[in-house]
Coordinates of C-alpha atoms in Angstrom, one line a residue:
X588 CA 68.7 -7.4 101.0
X589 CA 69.6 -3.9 99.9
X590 CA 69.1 -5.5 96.2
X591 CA 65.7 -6.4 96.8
X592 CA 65.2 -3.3 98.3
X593 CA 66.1 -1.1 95.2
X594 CA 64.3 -3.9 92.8
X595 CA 61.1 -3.2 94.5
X596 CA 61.3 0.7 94.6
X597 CA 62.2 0.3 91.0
X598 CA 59.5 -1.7 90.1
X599 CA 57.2 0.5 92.1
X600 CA 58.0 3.9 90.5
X601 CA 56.6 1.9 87.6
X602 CA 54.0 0.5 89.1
X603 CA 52.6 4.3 90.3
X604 CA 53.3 5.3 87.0
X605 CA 50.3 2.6 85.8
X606 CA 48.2 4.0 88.7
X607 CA 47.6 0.7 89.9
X608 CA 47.7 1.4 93.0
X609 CA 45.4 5.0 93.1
X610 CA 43.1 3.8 95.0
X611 CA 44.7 0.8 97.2
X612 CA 45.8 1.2 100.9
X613 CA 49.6 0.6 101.2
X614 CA 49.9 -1.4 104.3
X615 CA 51.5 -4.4 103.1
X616 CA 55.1 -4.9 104.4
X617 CA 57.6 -5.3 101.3
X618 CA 59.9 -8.1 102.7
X619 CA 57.2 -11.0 103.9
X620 CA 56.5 -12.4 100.3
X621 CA 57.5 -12.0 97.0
X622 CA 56.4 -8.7 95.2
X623 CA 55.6 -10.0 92.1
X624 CA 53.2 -12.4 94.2
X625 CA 51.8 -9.5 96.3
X626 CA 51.0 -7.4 92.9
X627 CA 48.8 -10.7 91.7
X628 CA 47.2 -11.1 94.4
X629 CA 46.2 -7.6 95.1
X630 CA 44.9 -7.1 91.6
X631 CA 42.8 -10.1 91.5
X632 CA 41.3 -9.5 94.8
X633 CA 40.1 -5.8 93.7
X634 CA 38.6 -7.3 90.4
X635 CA 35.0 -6.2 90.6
X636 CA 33.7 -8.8 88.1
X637 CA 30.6 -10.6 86.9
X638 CA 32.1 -14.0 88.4
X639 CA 32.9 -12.0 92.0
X640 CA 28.6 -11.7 92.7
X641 CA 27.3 -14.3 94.3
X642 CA 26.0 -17.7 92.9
X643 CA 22.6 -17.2 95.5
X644 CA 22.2 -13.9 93.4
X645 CA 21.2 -15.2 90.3
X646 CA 18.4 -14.4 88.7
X647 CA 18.1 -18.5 87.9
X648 CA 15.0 -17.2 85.2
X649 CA 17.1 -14.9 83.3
X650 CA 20.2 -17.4 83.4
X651 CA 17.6 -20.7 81.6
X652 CA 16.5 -17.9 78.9
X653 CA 20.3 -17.2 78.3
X654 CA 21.0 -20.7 78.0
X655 CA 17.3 -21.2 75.4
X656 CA 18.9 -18.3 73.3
X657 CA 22.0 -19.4 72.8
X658 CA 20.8 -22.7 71.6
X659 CA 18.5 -21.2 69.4
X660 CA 21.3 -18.7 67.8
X661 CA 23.5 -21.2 66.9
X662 CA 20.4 -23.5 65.1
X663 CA 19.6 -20.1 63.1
X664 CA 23.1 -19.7 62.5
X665 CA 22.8 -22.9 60.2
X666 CA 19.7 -22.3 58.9
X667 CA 20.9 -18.8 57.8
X668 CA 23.8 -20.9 55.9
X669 CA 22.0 -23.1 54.0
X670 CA 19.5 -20.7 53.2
X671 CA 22.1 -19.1 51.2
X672 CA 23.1 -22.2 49.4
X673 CA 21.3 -22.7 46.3
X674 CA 19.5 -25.8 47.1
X675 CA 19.7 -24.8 50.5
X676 CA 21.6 -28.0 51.2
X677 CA 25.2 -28.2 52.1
X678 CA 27.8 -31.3 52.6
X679 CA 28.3 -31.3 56.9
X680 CA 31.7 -30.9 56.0
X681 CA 31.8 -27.7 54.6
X682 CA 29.8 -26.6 57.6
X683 CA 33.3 -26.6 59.5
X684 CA 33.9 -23.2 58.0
X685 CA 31.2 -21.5 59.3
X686 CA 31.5 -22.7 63.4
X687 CA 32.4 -19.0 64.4
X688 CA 29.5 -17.8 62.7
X689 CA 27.0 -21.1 64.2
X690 CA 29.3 -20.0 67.4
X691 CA 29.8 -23.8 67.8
X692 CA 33.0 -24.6 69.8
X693 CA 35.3 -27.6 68.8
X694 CA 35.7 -30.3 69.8
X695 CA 31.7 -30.6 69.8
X696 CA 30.9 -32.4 66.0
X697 CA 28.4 -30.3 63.6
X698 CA 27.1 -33.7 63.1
X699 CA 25.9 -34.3 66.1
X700 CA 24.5 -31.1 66.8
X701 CA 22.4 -31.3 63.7
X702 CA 21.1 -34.6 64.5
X703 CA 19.6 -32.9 67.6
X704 CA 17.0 -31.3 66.0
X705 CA 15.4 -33.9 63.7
X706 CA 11.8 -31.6 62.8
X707 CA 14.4 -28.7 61.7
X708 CA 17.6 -30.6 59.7
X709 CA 17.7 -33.9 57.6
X710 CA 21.2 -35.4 56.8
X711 CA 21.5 -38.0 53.8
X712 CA 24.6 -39.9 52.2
X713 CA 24.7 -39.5 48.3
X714 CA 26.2 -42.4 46.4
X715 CA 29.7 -41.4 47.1
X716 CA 29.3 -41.7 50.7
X717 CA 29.6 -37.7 51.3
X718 CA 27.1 -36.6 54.4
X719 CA 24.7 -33.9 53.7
X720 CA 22.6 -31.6 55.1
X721 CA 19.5 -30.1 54.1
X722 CA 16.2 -28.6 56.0
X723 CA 12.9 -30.2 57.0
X724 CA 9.7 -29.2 55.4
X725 CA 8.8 -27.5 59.1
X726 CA 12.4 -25.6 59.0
X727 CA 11.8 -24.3 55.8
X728 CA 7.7 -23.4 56.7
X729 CA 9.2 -21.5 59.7
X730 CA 11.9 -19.7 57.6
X731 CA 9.4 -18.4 55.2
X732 CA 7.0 -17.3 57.8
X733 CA 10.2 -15.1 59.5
X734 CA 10.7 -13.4 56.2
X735 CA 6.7 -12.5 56.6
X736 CA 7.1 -11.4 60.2
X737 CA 10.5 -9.3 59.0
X738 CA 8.9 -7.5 56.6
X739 CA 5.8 -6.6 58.8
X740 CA 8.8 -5.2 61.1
X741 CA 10.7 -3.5 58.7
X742 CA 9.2 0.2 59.4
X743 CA 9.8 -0.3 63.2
X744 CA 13.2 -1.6 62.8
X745 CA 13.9 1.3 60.8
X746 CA 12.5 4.1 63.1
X747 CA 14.9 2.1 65.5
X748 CA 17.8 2.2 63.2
X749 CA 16.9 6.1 62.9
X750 CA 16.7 6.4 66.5
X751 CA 20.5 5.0 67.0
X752 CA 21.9 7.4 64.9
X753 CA 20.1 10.7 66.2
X754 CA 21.5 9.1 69.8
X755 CA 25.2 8.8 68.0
X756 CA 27.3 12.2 68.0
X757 CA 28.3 12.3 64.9
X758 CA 24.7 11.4 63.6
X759 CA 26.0 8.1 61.7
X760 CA 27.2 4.6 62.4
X761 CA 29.6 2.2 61.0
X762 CA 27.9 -0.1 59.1
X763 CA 29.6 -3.3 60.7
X764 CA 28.2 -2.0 63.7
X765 CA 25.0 -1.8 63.6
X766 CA 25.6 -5.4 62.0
X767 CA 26.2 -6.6 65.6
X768 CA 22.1 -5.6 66.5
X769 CA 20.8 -7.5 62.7
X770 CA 19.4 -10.1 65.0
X771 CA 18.3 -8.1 68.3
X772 CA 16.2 -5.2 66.1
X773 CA 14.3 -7.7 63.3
X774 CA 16.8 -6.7 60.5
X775 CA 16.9 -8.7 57.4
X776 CA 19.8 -10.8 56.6
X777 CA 20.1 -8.6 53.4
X778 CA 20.1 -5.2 55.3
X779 CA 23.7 -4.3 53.9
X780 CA 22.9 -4.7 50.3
X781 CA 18.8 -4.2 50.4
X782 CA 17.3 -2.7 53.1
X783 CA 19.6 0.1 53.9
X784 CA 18.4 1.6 50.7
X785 CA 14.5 1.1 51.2
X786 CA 14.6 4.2 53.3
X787 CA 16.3 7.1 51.8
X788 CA 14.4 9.7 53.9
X789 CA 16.1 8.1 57.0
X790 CA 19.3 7.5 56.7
X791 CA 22.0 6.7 53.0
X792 CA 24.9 4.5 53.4
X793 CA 28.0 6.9 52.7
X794 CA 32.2 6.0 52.2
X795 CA 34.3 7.5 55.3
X796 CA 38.2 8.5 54.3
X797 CA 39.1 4.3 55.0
X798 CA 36.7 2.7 52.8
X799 CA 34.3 1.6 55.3
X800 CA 30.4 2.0 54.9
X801 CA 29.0 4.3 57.2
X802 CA 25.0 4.6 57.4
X803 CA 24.2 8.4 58.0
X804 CA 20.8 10.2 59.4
X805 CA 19.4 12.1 56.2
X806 CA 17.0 13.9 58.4
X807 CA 16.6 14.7 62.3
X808 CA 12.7 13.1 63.4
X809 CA 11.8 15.2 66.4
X810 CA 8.9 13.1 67.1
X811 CA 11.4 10.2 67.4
X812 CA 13.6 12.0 70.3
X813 CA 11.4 10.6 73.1
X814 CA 12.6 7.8 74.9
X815 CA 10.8 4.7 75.5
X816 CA 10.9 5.4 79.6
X817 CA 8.7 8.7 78.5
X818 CA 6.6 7.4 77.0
X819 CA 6.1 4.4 79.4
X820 CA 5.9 6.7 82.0
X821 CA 4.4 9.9 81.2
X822 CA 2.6 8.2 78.3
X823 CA 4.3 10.8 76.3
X824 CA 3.4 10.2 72.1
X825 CA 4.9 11.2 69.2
X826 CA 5.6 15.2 69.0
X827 CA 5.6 17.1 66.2
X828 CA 7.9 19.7 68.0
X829 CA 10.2 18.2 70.7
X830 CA 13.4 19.3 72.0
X831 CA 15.4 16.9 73.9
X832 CA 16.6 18.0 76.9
X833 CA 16.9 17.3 80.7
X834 CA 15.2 15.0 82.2
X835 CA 14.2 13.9 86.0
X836 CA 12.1 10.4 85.1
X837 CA 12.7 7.8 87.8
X838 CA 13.8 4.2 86.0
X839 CA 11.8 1.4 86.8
X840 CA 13.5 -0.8 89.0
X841 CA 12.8 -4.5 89.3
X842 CA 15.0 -6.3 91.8
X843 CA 15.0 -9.9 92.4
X844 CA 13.2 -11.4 95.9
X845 CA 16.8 -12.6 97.4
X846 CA 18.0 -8.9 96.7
X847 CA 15.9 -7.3 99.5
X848 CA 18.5 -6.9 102.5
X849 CA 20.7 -5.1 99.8
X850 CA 17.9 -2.8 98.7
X851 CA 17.1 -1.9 102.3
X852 CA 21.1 -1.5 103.1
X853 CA 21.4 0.5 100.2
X854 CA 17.8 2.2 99.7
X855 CA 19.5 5.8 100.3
X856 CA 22.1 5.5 97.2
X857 CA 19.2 4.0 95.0
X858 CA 16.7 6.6 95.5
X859 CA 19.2 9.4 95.5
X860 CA 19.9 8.5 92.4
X861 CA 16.8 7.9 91.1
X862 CA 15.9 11.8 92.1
X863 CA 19.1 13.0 90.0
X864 CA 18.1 14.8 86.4
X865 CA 20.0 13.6 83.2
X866 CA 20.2 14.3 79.9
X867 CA 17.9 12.8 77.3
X868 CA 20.1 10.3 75.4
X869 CA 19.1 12.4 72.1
X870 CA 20.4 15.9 73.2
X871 CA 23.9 16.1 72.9
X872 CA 26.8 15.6 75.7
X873 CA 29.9 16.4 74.0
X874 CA 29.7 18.6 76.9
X875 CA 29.6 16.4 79.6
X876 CA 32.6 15.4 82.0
X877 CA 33.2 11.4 81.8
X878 CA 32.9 10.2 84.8
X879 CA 30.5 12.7 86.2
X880 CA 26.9 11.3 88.0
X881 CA 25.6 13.3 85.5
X882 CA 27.8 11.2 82.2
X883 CA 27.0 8.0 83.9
X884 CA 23.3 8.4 84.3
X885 CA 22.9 9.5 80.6
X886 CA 25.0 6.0 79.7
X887 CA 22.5 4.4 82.1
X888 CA 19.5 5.7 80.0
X889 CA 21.2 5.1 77.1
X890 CA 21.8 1.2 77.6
X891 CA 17.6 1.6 78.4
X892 CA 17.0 2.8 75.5
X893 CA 18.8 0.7 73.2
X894 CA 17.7 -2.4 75.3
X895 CA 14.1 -1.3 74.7
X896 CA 14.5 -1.3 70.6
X897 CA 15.4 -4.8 70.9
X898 CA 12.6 -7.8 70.2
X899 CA 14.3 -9.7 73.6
X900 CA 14.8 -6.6 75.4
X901 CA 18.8 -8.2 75.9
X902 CA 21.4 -7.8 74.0
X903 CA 25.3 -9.2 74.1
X904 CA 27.1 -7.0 76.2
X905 CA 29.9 -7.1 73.8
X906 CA 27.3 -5.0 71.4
X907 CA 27.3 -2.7 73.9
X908 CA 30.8 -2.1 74.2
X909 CA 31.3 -1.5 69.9
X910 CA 29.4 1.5 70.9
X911 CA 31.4 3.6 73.5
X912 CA 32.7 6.6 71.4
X913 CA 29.7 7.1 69.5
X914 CA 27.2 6.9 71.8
X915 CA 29.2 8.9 74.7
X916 CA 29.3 6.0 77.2
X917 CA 32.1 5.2 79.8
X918 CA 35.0 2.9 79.0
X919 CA 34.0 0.6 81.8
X920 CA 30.9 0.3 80.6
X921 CA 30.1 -3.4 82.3
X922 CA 30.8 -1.7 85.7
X923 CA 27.7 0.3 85.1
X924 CA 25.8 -2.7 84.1
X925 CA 26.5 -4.4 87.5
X926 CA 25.7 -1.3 89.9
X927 CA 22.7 -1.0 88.9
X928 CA 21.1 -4.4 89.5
X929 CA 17.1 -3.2 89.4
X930 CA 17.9 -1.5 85.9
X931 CA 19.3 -4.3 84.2
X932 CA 21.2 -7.9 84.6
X933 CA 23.9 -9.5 83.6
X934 CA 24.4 -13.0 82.4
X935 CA 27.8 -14.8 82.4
X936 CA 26.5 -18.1 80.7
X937 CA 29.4 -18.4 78.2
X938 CA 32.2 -17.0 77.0
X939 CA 30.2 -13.7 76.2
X940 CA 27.6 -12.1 78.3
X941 CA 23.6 -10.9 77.9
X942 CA 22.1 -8.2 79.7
X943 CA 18.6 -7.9 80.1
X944 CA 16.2 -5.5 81.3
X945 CA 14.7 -6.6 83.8
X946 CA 11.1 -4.8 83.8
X947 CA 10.3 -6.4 80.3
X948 CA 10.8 -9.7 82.1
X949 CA 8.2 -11.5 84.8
X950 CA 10.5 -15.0 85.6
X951 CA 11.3 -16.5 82.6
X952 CA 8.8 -14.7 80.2
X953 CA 8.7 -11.6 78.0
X954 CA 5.8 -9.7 79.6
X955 CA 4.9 -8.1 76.3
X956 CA 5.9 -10.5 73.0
X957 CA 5.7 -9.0 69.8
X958 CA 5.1 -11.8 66.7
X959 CA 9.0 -12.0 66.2
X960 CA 9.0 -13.2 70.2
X961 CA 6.2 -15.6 69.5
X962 CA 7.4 -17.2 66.6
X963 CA 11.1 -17.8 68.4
X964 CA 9.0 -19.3 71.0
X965 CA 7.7 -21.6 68.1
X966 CA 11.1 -22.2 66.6
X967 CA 12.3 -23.6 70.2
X968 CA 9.7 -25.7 70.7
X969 CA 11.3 -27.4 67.6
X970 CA 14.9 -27.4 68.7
X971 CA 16.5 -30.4 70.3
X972 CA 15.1 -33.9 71.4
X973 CA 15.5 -36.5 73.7
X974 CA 15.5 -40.4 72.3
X975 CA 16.7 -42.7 69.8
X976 CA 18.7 -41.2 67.3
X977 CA 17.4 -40.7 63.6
X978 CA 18.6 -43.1 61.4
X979 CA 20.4 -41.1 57.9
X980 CA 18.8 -42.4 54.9
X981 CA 20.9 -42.4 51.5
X982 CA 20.3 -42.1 48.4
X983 CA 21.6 -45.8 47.2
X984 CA 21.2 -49.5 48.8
X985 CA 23.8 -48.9 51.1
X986 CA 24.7 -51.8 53.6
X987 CA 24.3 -51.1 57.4
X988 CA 28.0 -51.7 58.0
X989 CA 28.8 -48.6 55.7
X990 CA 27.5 -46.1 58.1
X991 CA 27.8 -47.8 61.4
X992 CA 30.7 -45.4 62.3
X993 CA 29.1 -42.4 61.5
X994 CA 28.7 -41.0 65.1
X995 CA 31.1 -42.6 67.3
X996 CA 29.5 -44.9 70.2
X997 CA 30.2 -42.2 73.1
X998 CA 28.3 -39.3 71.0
X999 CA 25.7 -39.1 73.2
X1000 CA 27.4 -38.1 75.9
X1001 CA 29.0 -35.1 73.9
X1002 CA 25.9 -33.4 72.2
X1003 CA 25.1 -30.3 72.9
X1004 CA 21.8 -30.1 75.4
X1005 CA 20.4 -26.9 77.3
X1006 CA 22.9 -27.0 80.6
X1007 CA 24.4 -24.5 81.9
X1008 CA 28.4 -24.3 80.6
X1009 CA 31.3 -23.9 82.5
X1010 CA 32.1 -20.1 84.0
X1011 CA 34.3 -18.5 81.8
X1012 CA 37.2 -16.1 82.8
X1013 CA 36.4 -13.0 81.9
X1014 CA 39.7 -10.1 82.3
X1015 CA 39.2 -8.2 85.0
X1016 CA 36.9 -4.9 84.7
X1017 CA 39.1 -2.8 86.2
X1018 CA 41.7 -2.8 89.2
X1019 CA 40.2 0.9 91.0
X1020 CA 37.2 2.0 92.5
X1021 CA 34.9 4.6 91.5
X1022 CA 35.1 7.7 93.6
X1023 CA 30.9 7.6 93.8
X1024 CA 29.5 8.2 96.6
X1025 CA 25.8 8.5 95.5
X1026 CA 25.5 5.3 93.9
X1027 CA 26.2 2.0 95.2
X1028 CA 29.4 0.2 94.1
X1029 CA 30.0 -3.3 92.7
X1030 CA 31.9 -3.8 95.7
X1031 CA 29.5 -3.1 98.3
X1032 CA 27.1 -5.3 96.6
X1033 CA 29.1 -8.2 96.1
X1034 CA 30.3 -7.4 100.2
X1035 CA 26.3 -7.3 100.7
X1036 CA 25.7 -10.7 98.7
X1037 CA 27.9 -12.0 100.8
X1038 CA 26.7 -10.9 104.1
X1039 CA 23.0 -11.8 103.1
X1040 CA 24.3 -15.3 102.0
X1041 CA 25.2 -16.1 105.7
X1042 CA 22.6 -14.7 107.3

């Protein structure tokens, strides 16, 4: 007994020295069940994770355009690889190198993915028996009018671009990085080698000490250095002379109907913090305390901001994250996300998670779609089918038997369809509460989901 005694003050010294246990309540007595056990359990009780809100909370709207945009990434994804074959046809099984970039998890067969989409992909056997893939008139119609529709975009997209780095606090961003938005802002797939350069009086692409390709801001665009809520609100326009400072703007808040006993529980908090002045994500915070109500409202407006450049108004939150340092934003940045429900919302289809904001959206629609929105709205209405499966035509007098096999017998049952996937287990957020007493914590609304879900 005196063993286990000194084993667990040993291994608590080291646990304090974590600071696991800051914010815990030690009540627990040390000889009932196994330490090891108690420390597991503890920590994964305290978890304030996306998984922890309640199912009833959903915003089931947001969660079917998660699920329609995922689909239609990983379709682009292999229409952006054969575009960049010469023929722009490619044997399927050289398509196996490119299933992080389609984002198409084993064991799920390219094959048969491709086969769902019949007006977008064609597969064909040449005489050797070798499957290929190649595009659809339609497919290759719609590519050609996104190229239009990107170049139409290109000055916005670049004022965007601008916009990023003037919020950044070293006023330039690593190239890689802002490769993580190419899709989100309208870029072109050649932005790296092309576009960065259409635009020298915005930004030049410079070397750092590593190697690695920075794009810098060539000149600061006062007129730019007004957010999007300004000018929503205030109808604020483009200013000559503008300094960025505080500001006391209210965010639109948009909270779903089965979220009203937690607005009313927690309407103090929320309009509290509403009322609190921040600084404009284009001045500069360097200043700032992390962790202050006045750092985390400033990340707040920041995710609004960069949420508003988008053409979906979402983003992956993983994005978000690349951009912590640069953009002066708190390490537990999806914390944020979740405590401030009527600002934004957070997905958890799949292994990595959207957030959307929700006053662009009215159910399951933009409420104001740009050309790029309408023309993904086109694309989709092209992806996927129900029915009879297409037969593969080749390019000799091939006898049935040859390519019987093909798709084995069961296939159907393992193509990929729009249904919602399997929760995914995400690490835990963090193991300690916020010391915030102004602004409503994950825990008090996951406590508050709960409560409403048995009333």
């Amino acid at each position: 007994m005196v063993n286990q005694i000194v084993k667990a003050e040993a291994l608590m010294n080291k646990v304090y020295e974590a600071d696991v246990f800051v914010f815990l309540p030690m009540r627990r007595k040390w000889y009932g069940e196994p330490l090891l056990g108690w420390l597991q359990s503890r920590c994964m009780t305290t978890s304030k994770r996306v998984q922890d809100r309640s199912k009833r909370k959903r915003v089931h709207d947001l969660e079917i355009v998660t699920e329609k945009w995922k689909i239609v990434s990983k379709v682009m994804g292999v229409m952006e690889v054969l575009k960049q074959e010469v023929e722009m046809v490619i044997p399927v099984r050289n398509l196996e190198q490119y299933r992080t970039r389609i984002n198409l998890p084993k064991p799920y067969k390219i094959s048969e993915f491709l086969l769902k989409s019949p007006k977008l992909f064609e597969l064909y056997k040449d005489q050797r028996g070798v499957l290929w893939c190649g595009m659809t008139k339609e497919a290759e119609d719609l590519l050609e009018e996104q190229e239009r529709l990107v170049e139409e975009h290109s000055d916005k997209a670049a004022e965007y671009v601008t916009r990023c780095l003037m919020m950044s606090t070293d006023k330039q961003l690593r190239m890689d990085k802002i490769a993580h938005f190419r899709r989100d802002f309208g870029l072109p797939m050649d932005f790296r080698t092309k576009w960065v350069h259409k635009y020298p009086e915005l930004f030049r692409v410079v070397k750092s000490g590593d190697g690695e390709d920075y794009l810098k801001l060539v000149s600061w665009k006062p007129a730019w250095a007004i957010t999007e809520l300004e000018k929503k609100i205030l109808g604020a326009t483009e200013i000559s002379v503008h300094e960025p400072g505080l500001l006391s703007l209210p965010f639109l808040l948009k909270f779903p109907p089965n979220y009203k006993k937690l607005v009313y529980r927690y309407g103090g908090k929320i309009e509290h913090f509403q009322k609190r002045s921040y600084l404009s994500p284009y001045a500069d915070a360097r200043g700032l305390t992390a962790g202050s109500l006045e750092f985390d409202k400033r990340a707040v407006a920041i995710m609004h901001e960069l949420l508003s450049f988008t053409i979906d108004k979402r983003l992956v939150t993983d994005h978000l994250t690349h951009f912590r340092r640069e953009f002066v934003m708190p390490q537990k940045l999806m914390r944020l996300l979740l405590k401030h429900a009527g600002i934004f919302y957070v997905s958890e289809r799949g292994k990595r998670f959207s957030v959307f904001l929700t006053e662009a959206y009215e159910g399951q629609e933009l409420i104001e779609k740009g050309p790029l929105v309408v023309w993904k709205e086109n694309f989709l209405s092209l992806v996927g089918y129900r029915g009879k499966k297409k037969k593969i035509e080749t390019f000799c007098d091939l006898a049935d038997g040859e390519h019987e096999n093909l798709i084995d017998n069961d296939s159907e049952k393992e193509c990929i369809s729009m249904q919602l996937e399997c929760d995914e287990i995400m690490d835990d957020i963090e193991n300690s509460l916020l010391v915030d007493n102004d602004a409503m914590e994950v825990g008090e609304l996951g406590s508050a989901c709960k409560d409403s879900d048995r009333s």
